[in-house]
């Protein structure tokens, strides 16, 4: 009877052991599958953020390396004391020397444009306001561009489309829903392409109240009462109105041009219509012409326009297209400055953080498009700069 009890007890313990082992293995598998799925999702959603992290290391790596070396120097004393008191000294010494040797090799694989010889840092990249100054006013409004001018921006960037009756106007999105009150004024037409509205209809819309209610950058509360009132009453501007602001303040202009959809009366002539407005309201040499369609024809009509490309190509191809500036995304093209040797400058977008502006500055970009023109314009030097002073 006693043996049966002992067997029953050991069987119960044995079963519990396997039960908990099964739960552990199941939990491990579930955790592993969840981790793999989460990593895949985050890698897809945050692909740009990972690249941004790598870019941040280009700026901070030299300083992080010096910090790590300093920490190892401080730790050397307690490690030395611990070493002489231990019996098994080899492991501690081996780990410390391995870490020290790794730190010694790190600079061999380190690239940072912010490590420069004295006197080789170029001028600060000029600032182009991304849809104006969208942290201080509703994007793509006259108020936004005036704020960018006040903040000492050297250029203004926008997006142009053309109304159903042939008036080029400013609008980034394909529809009017995000930045106007089209749902209130034309509730049955909110899904329509912005270019399917006439200029008279567009003028009935409010293009500023959304900025105060949604507060896209968390800056609306910092506006003065006067600015809030002005923002509340902004309308959709025409290209002509925008160009007049740029011409009056002698600012560069960078804009992309969206082709109207099928069935639009100006689908075939939208480029010529836009060119006519440009030539009537601003000096063509102030315009960075970004649209790629019919570029050679546009250059023949108006050779004073600064032809600007959004894609990299060979120097020969760019020269054949009369390209004088590249407009490139900073994540992929922060080192794309080789074209300067053939007088092709580089503009990087959208750079709004001071550390990213530092990276663009150190890398030699000639200009950047930014949301925070009022912040970057106050920077007199890069945040991180390590100068190599070699003996003569």
Coordinates of C-alpha atoms in Angstrom, one line a residue:
X1 CA 0.0 0.0 0.0
X2 CA 2.8 2.3 0.9
X3 CA 4.6 1.5 -2.4
X4 CA 1.4 2.3 -4.3
X5 CA 1.2 5.7 -2.5
X6 CA 4.8 6.5 -3.3
X7 CA 4.3 5.5 -6.9
X8 CA 1.2 7.6 -7.1
X9 CA 3.0 10.5 -5.5
X10 CA 6.0 10.2 -7.9
X11 CA 3.7 9.8 -10.9
X12 CA 1.8 13.0 -9.8
X13 CA 5.1 14.9 -9.5
X14 CA 6.3 13.5 -12.8
X15 CA 3.1 14.5 -14.5
X16 CA 3.2 18.0 -13.0
X17 CA 6.8 18.3 -14.2
X18 CA 5.8 17.5 -17.8
X19 CA 2.8 19.7 -17.6
X20 CA 4.8 22.7 -16.6
X21 CA 7.4 21.7 -19.1
X22 CA 4.7 21.7 -21.8
X23 CA 3.4 25.1 -20.7
X24 CA 6.9 26.5 -20.7
X25 CA 7.6 25.2 -24.2
X26 CA 4.2 26.4 -25.5
X27 CA 4.9 29.8 -24.0
X28 CA 8.3 29.9 -25.5
X29 CA 7.0 29.0 -29.0
X30 CA 4.2 31.6 -28.7
X31 CA 6.6 34.2 -27.5
X32 CA 9.0 33.4 -30.4
X33 CA 6.2 33.6 -33.0
X34 CA 4.9 36.9 -31.5
X35 CA 8.5 38.3 -31.5
X36 CA 9.0 37.3 -35.2
X37 CA 5.6 38.7 -36.2
X38 CA 6.2 42.0 -34.2
X39 CA 9.7 42.4 -35.7
X40 CA 8.4 41.9 -39.2
X41 CA 5.6 44.4 -38.7
X42 CA 7.9 47.0 -37.1
X43 CA 10.5 46.5 -39.8
X44 CA 7.9 47.3 -42.4
X45 CA 6.2 50.2 -40.5
X46 CA 9.4 51.7 -39.1
X47 CA 11.8 51.0 -42.0
X48 CA 12.5 54.7 -42.4
X49 CA 12.9 55.1 -38.6
X50 CA 15.6 52.3 -38.6
X51 CA 17.5 54.2 -41.3
X52 CA 17.1 57.4 -39.4
X53 CA 18.6 55.7 -36.4
X54 CA 21.6 54.7 -38.5
X55 CA 21.9 58.3 -39.7
X56 CA 21.9 59.5 -36.1
X57 CA 24.8 57.3 -35.4
X58 CA 26.7 59.0 -38.2
X59 CA 26.5 62.2 -36.2
X60 CA 26.9 60.9 -32.7
X61 CA 29.3 57.9 -33.2
X62 CA 32.5 59.8 -32.5
X63 CA 31.2 61.2 -29.3
X64 CA 29.6 57.9 -28.2
X65 CA 33.0 56.3 -28.8
X66 CA 34.8 58.8 -26.7
X67 CA 32.2 58.3 -24.0
X68 CA 32.7 54.5 -24.1
X69 CA 36.5 54.9 -23.9
X70 CA 36.1 57.2 -20.8
X71 CA 33.8 54.6 -19.1
X72 CA 36.3 51.9 -19.7
X73 CA 39.1 54.1 -18.2
X74 CA 37.0 54.7 -15.1
X75 CA 36.1 51.0 -14.8
X76 CA 39.8 49.9 -15.1
X77 CA 40.5 50.7 -11.4
X78 CA 37.7 48.6 -9.8
X79 CA 38.3 45.9 -12.3
X80 CA 42.1 45.9 -11.4
X81 CA 41.2 45.6 -7.7
X82 CA 38.8 42.8 -8.4
X83 CA 41.4 41.1 -10.6
X84 CA 44.0 40.8 -7.8
X85 CA 41.5 39.4 -5.3
X86 CA 40.1 36.7 -7.6
X87 CA 41.4 33.2 -8.0
X88 CA 40.2 32.8 -11.6
X89 CA 41.8 35.9 -13.1
X90 CA 41.9 34.9 -16.7
X91 CA 38.1 35.4 -17.4
X92 CA 37.9 38.9 -16.0
X93 CA 41.1 40.0 -17.7
X94 CA 40.0 38.4 -21.0
X95 CA 36.6 40.1 -21.0
X96 CA 38.1 43.5 -20.2
X97 CA 40.8 43.3 -22.8
X98 CA 38.3 42.0 -25.4
X99 CA 36.0 45.0 -24.8
X100 CA 39.0 47.4 -24.9
X101 CA 40.3 45.8 -28.1
X102 CA 36.8 46.1 -29.7
X103 CA 36.7 49.8 -28.8
X104 CA 40.1 50.2 -30.4
X105 CA 38.8 48.8 -33.7
X106 CA 35.5 50.7 -33.8
X107 CA 37.0 53.8 -35.5
X108 CA 38.1 51.7 -38.4
X109 CA 34.5 51.1 -39.4
X110 CA 33.1 54.5 -38.3
X111 CA 31.9 57.0 -40.8
X112 CA 30.8 60.5 -39.8
X113 CA 30.7 63.5 -42.0
X114 CA 31.0 65.6 -38.8
X115 CA 34.6 64.6 -38.4
X116 CA 36.3 67.3 -40.5
X117 CA 39.7 68.9 -40.9
X118 CA 39.8 72.5 -39.7
X119 CA 38.5 75.0 -42.2
X120 CA 36.7 72.4 -44.4
X121 CA 33.2 72.9 -43.1
X122 CA 31.1 74.5 -45.7
X123 CA 28.4 77.2 -45.2
X124 CA 25.1 76.3 -43.6
X125 CA 22.6 74.9 -46.0
X126 CA 20.0 77.4 -47.1
X127 CA 16.5 76.8 -45.7
X128 CA 13.4 76.2 -47.9
X129 CA 10.1 76.3 -46.1
X130 CA 8.2 73.1 -46.6
X131 CA 4.7 74.4 -47.6
X132 CA 5.7 77.5 -45.9
X133 CA 6.2 77.4 -42.1
X134 CA 3.6 74.6 -41.2
X135 CA 4.5 74.7 -37.5
X136 CA 3.5 78.4 -37.3
X137 CA 0.5 78.5 -39.7
X138 CA -1.7 76.3 -41.9
X139 CA 0.4 74.7 -44.6
X140 CA 0.1 76.0 -48.2
X141 CA -1.5 79.3 -47.2
X142 CA -0.3 82.9 -47.7
X143 CA 0.1 83.2 -43.9
X144 CA 2.4 80.1 -43.9
X145 CA 4.7 81.5 -46.6
X146 CA 4.8 85.0 -44.9
X147 CA 5.8 83.3 -41.7
X148 CA 8.6 81.4 -43.5
X149 CA 9.9 84.7 -44.9
X150 CA 9.8 86.3 -41.5
X151 CA 11.8 83.4 -40.1
X152 CA 14.6 84.2 -42.7
X153 CA 14.0 81.3 -45.0
X154 CA 15.7 81.6 -48.4
X155 CA 13.1 79.6 -50.3
X156 CA 9.5 78.5 -50.4
X157 CA 8.3 75.0 -51.3
X158 CA 4.7 74.0 -52.3
X159 CA 2.6 71.7 -54.5
X160 CA 0.6 73.0 -57.4
X161 CA -2.5 71.6 -59.1
X162 CA -4.9 73.2 -61.6
X163 CA -8.6 74.0 -61.1
X164 CA -11.3 72.8 -63.5
X165 CA -11.4 76.3 -65.1
X166 CA -7.6 76.6 -65.5
X167 CA -6.4 78.4 -62.4
X168 CA -3.2 76.9 -60.9
X169 CA -3.6 76.7 -57.1
X170 CA -1.8 75.3 -54.1
X171 CA -2.8 71.9 -52.7
X172 CA -0.7 69.0 -51.6
X173 CA -3.3 66.2 -51.3
X174 CA -5.3 64.8 -54.2
X175 CA -8.5 65.7 -52.3
X176 CA -9.5 68.7 -50.2
X177 CA -10.6 66.8 -47.1
X178 CA -7.6 67.2 -44.9
X179 CA -6.8 70.9 -45.2
X180 CA -10.2 72.5 -46.0
X181 CA -13.8 72.4 -44.8
X182 CA -15.0 70.9 -48.0
X183 CA -17.2 68.5 -46.0
X184 CA -19.2 71.4 -44.8
X185 CA -19.4 73.4 -48.0
X186 CA -19.6 70.6 -50.6
X187 CA -20.6 67.5 -48.5
X188 CA -21.4 65.4 -51.6
X189 CA -18.1 66.1 -53.3
X190 CA -15.5 65.4 -50.7
X191 CA -14.2 62.4 -52.6
X192 CA -13.5 64.4 -55.8
X193 CA -10.0 65.3 -56.9
X194 CA -9.1 68.8 -55.9
X195 CA -8.7 69.8 -59.5
X196 CA -12.3 69.0 -60.3
X197 CA -13.4 72.2 -58.5
X198 CA -13.6 75.6 -60.1
X199 CA -11.6 78.5 -58.8
X200 CA -14.8 80.2 -57.6
X201 CA -15.7 77.0 -55.6
X202 CA -12.3 76.8 -54.1
X203 CA -12.5 80.3 -52.9
X204 CA -15.5 79.4 -50.8
X205 CA -13.4 77.0 -48.6
X206 CA -11.6 77.7 -45.4
X207 CA -8.0 76.4 -45.5
X208 CA -7.0 77.4 -41.9
X209 CA -9.5 76.3 -39.3
X210 CA -8.3 72.6 -39.5
X211 CA -4.8 73.7 -38.3
X212 CA -6.2 75.0 -35.0
X213 CA -8.5 72.1 -34.3
X214 CA -6.1 69.3 -35.3
X215 CA -2.8 71.0 -34.3
X216 CA -0.6 68.7 -36.4
X217 CA 2.7 69.8 -34.8
X218 CA 1.4 70.6 -31.3
X219 CA 2.3 74.3 -31.8
X220 CA -1.1 75.9 -32.2
X221 CA -1.3 76.8 -28.5
X222 CA 1.9 78.9 -28.8
X223 CA 0.3 81.2 -31.4
X224 CA -0.7 84.7 -30.4
X225 CA -4.4 85.7 -30.5
X226 CA -3.7 87.7 -33.6
X227 CA -2.1 84.8 -35.3
X228 CA -4.9 82.4 -34.3
X229 CA -7.4 84.8 -35.8
X230 CA -5.4 85.1 -39.0
X231 CA -5.0 81.3 -39.3
X232 CA -8.7 80.8 -38.8
X233 CA -9.4 82.9 -41.9
X234 CA -7.0 81.5 -44.5
X235 CA -8.2 80.5 -47.9
X236 CA -6.8 78.3 -50.7
X237 CA -4.2 80.5 -52.5
X238 CA -3.6 80.6 -56.2
X239 CA -0.1 80.0 -57.7
X240 CA -0.1 83.7 -58.7
X241 CA -0.7 84.9 -55.1
X242 CA 2.1 82.6 -53.9
X243 CA 4.5 83.8 -56.5
X244 CA 3.8 87.4 -55.6
X245 CA 4.9 86.7 -52.0
X246 CA 8.1 85.1 -53.3
X247 CA 8.8 87.8 -55.8
X248 CA 8.2 90.6 -53.3
X249 CA 10.6 89.0 -50.8
X250 CA 13.1 87.8 -53.4
X251 CA 12.8 84.1 -52.3
X252 CA 13.5 81.0 -54.3
X253 CA 10.5 78.9 -55.3
X254 CA 10.4 75.1 -55.4
X255 CA 7.2 73.4 -56.4
X256 CA 5.9 70.1 -57.8
X257 CA 3.1 70.1 -60.4
X258 CA 0.4 67.5 -60.4
X259 CA -1.3 66.4 -63.6
X260 CA -5.1 66.6 -63.6
X261 CA -7.0 63.4 -64.0
X262 CA -8.7 62.1 -67.1
X263 CA -11.6 64.2 -68.2
X264 CA -10.1 67.4 -66.9
X265 CA -10.2 70.2 -69.5
X266 CA -6.5 71.1 -68.8
X267 CA -5.0 67.6 -68.7
X268 CA -3.0 68.2 -71.8
X269 CA -2.2 72.0 -71.4
X270 CA -1.6 72.2 -67.6
X271 CA 2.2 72.7 -68.0
X272 CA 1.8 75.6 -70.5
X273 CA -0.9 77.2 -68.3
X274 CA 1.3 77.0 -65.3
X275 CA 4.3 78.4 -67.2
X276 CA 2.3 81.4 -68.2
X277 CA 1.4 82.2 -64.6
X278 CA 5.1 81.8 -63.6
X279 CA 6.4 84.1 -66.2
X280 CA 3.8 86.7 -65.4
X281 CA 4.5 86.9 -61.7
X282 CA 8.1 86.2 -60.9
X283 CA 11.6 86.2 -62.4
X284 CA 12.1 82.7 -63.8
X285 CA 15.6 82.4 -62.4
X286 CA 14.0 82.3 -58.9
X287 CA 12.0 79.1 -59.8
X288 CA 13.4 75.6 -59.1
X289 CA 11.3 73.7 -61.7
X290 CA 10.7 70.2 -60.4
X291 CA 8.1 68.7 -62.8
X292 CA 9.8 66.1 -65.0
X293 CA 7.2 65.9 -67.8
X294 CA 8.3 67.6 -71.0
X295 CA 11.4 69.0 -69.3
X296 CA 13.3 69.7 -72.5
X297 CA 10.3 71.5 -74.0
X298 CA 10.0 73.6 -70.8
X299 CA 13.7 74.5 -70.9
X300 CA 13.4 75.5 -74.5
X301 CA 10.4 77.8 -73.7
X302 CA 12.1 79.3 -70.6
X303 CA 15.8 78.5 -70.2
X304 CA 16.0 80.8 -67.1
X305 CA 14.1 78.2 -65.0
X306 CA 16.4 76.3 -62.6
X307 CA 15.7 72.7 -63.8
X308 CA 15.5 70.5 -60.7
X309 CA 15.3 66.7 -60.6
X310 CA 13.8 64.4 -57.9
X311 CA 15.9 61.4 -59.0
X312 CA 19.6 60.7 -59.2
X313 CA 21.1 59.8 -62.5
X314 CA 24.5 59.8 -64.2
X315 CA 26.2 63.2 -64.6
X316 CA 25.8 62.9 -68.3
X317 CA 22.1 62.3 -68.1
X318 CA 21.6 65.2 -65.7
X319 CA 23.6 67.5 -67.9
X320 CA 21.6 66.5 -71.0
X321 CA 18.4 67.4 -69.0
X322 CA 19.9 70.8 -68.0
X323 CA 19.6 69.8 -64.3
X324 CA 21.2 72.3 -61.9
X325 CA 19.8 71.0 -58.6
X326 CA 18.7 67.6 -57.2
X327 CA 15.8 67.4 -54.7
X328 CA 16.4 64.2 -52.7
X329 CA 15.1 62.5 -49.6
X330 CA 17.7 62.7 -46.8
X331 CA 17.3 59.1 -45.7
X332 CA 18.7 57.7 -48.9
X333 CA 20.8 60.6 -50.2
X334 CA 22.5 62.4 -47.4
X335 CA 25.9 61.8 -49.1
X336 CA 24.8 62.7 -52.6
X337 CA 27.2 65.7 -53.0
X338 CA 29.4 64.3 -55.8
X339 CA 27.4 66.3 -58.3
X340 CA 28.7 69.6 -57.0
X341 CA 31.8 69.2 -59.1
X342 CA 29.7 69.8 -62.2
X343 CA 27.7 72.7 -60.6
X344 CA 24.7 70.5 -59.6
X345 CA 23.7 71.4 -56.1
X346 CA 21.7 69.2 -53.6
X347 CA 18.6 69.9 -51.7
X348 CA 17.5 67.4 -49.0
X349 CA 14.0 67.0 -47.7
X350 CA 12.3 67.0 -45.2
X351 CA 14.8 68.0 -42.5
X352 CA 13.2 69.4 -39.4
X353 CA 15.4 68.2 -36.5
X354 CA 18.5 70.1 -35.6
X355 CA 20.6 67.0 -35.5
X356 CA 19.5 66.1 -39.0
X357 CA 20.3 69.6 -40.2
X358 CA 23.8 69.1 -38.6
X359 CA 24.3 65.9 -40.6
X360 CA 23.2 67.7 -43.9
X361 CA 25.5 70.6 -43.1
X362 CA 28.5 68.4 -42.4
X363 CA 27.8 66.3 -45.5
X364 CA 27.8 69.4 -47.7
X365 CA 24.2 69.8 -48.8
X366 CA 23.6 73.2 -50.3
X367 CA 20.0 73.5 -49.1
X368 CA 17.3 71.7 -47.1
X369 CA 13.5 71.7 -47.1
X370 CA 12.2 72.0 -43.6
X371 CA 9.0 72.2 -41.5
X372 CA 10.9 74.0 -38.7
X373 CA 12.4 76.9 -40.5
X374 CA 12.0 79.1 -37.4
X375 CA 14.2 76.7 -35.4
X376 CA 16.9 75.9 -37.9
X377 CA 17.4 79.5 -38.9
X378 CA 18.7 80.2 -35.4
X379 CA 21.5 77.6 -35.6
X380 CA 24.9 79.3 -36.1
X381 CA 26.9 76.1 -36.1
X382 CA 26.4 72.3 -36.2
X383 CA 25.4 70.6 -33.0
X384 CA 28.1 68.0 -33.3
X385 CA 31.4 68.8 -35.0
X386 CA 34.8 67.1 -34.3
X387 CA 37.7 69.1 -35.9
X388 CA 40.9 67.3 -36.7
X389 CA 43.8 69.7 -36.2
X390 CA 46.8 68.1 -37.9
X391 CA 50.3 69.6 -37.2
X392 CA 51.7 71.6 -40.1

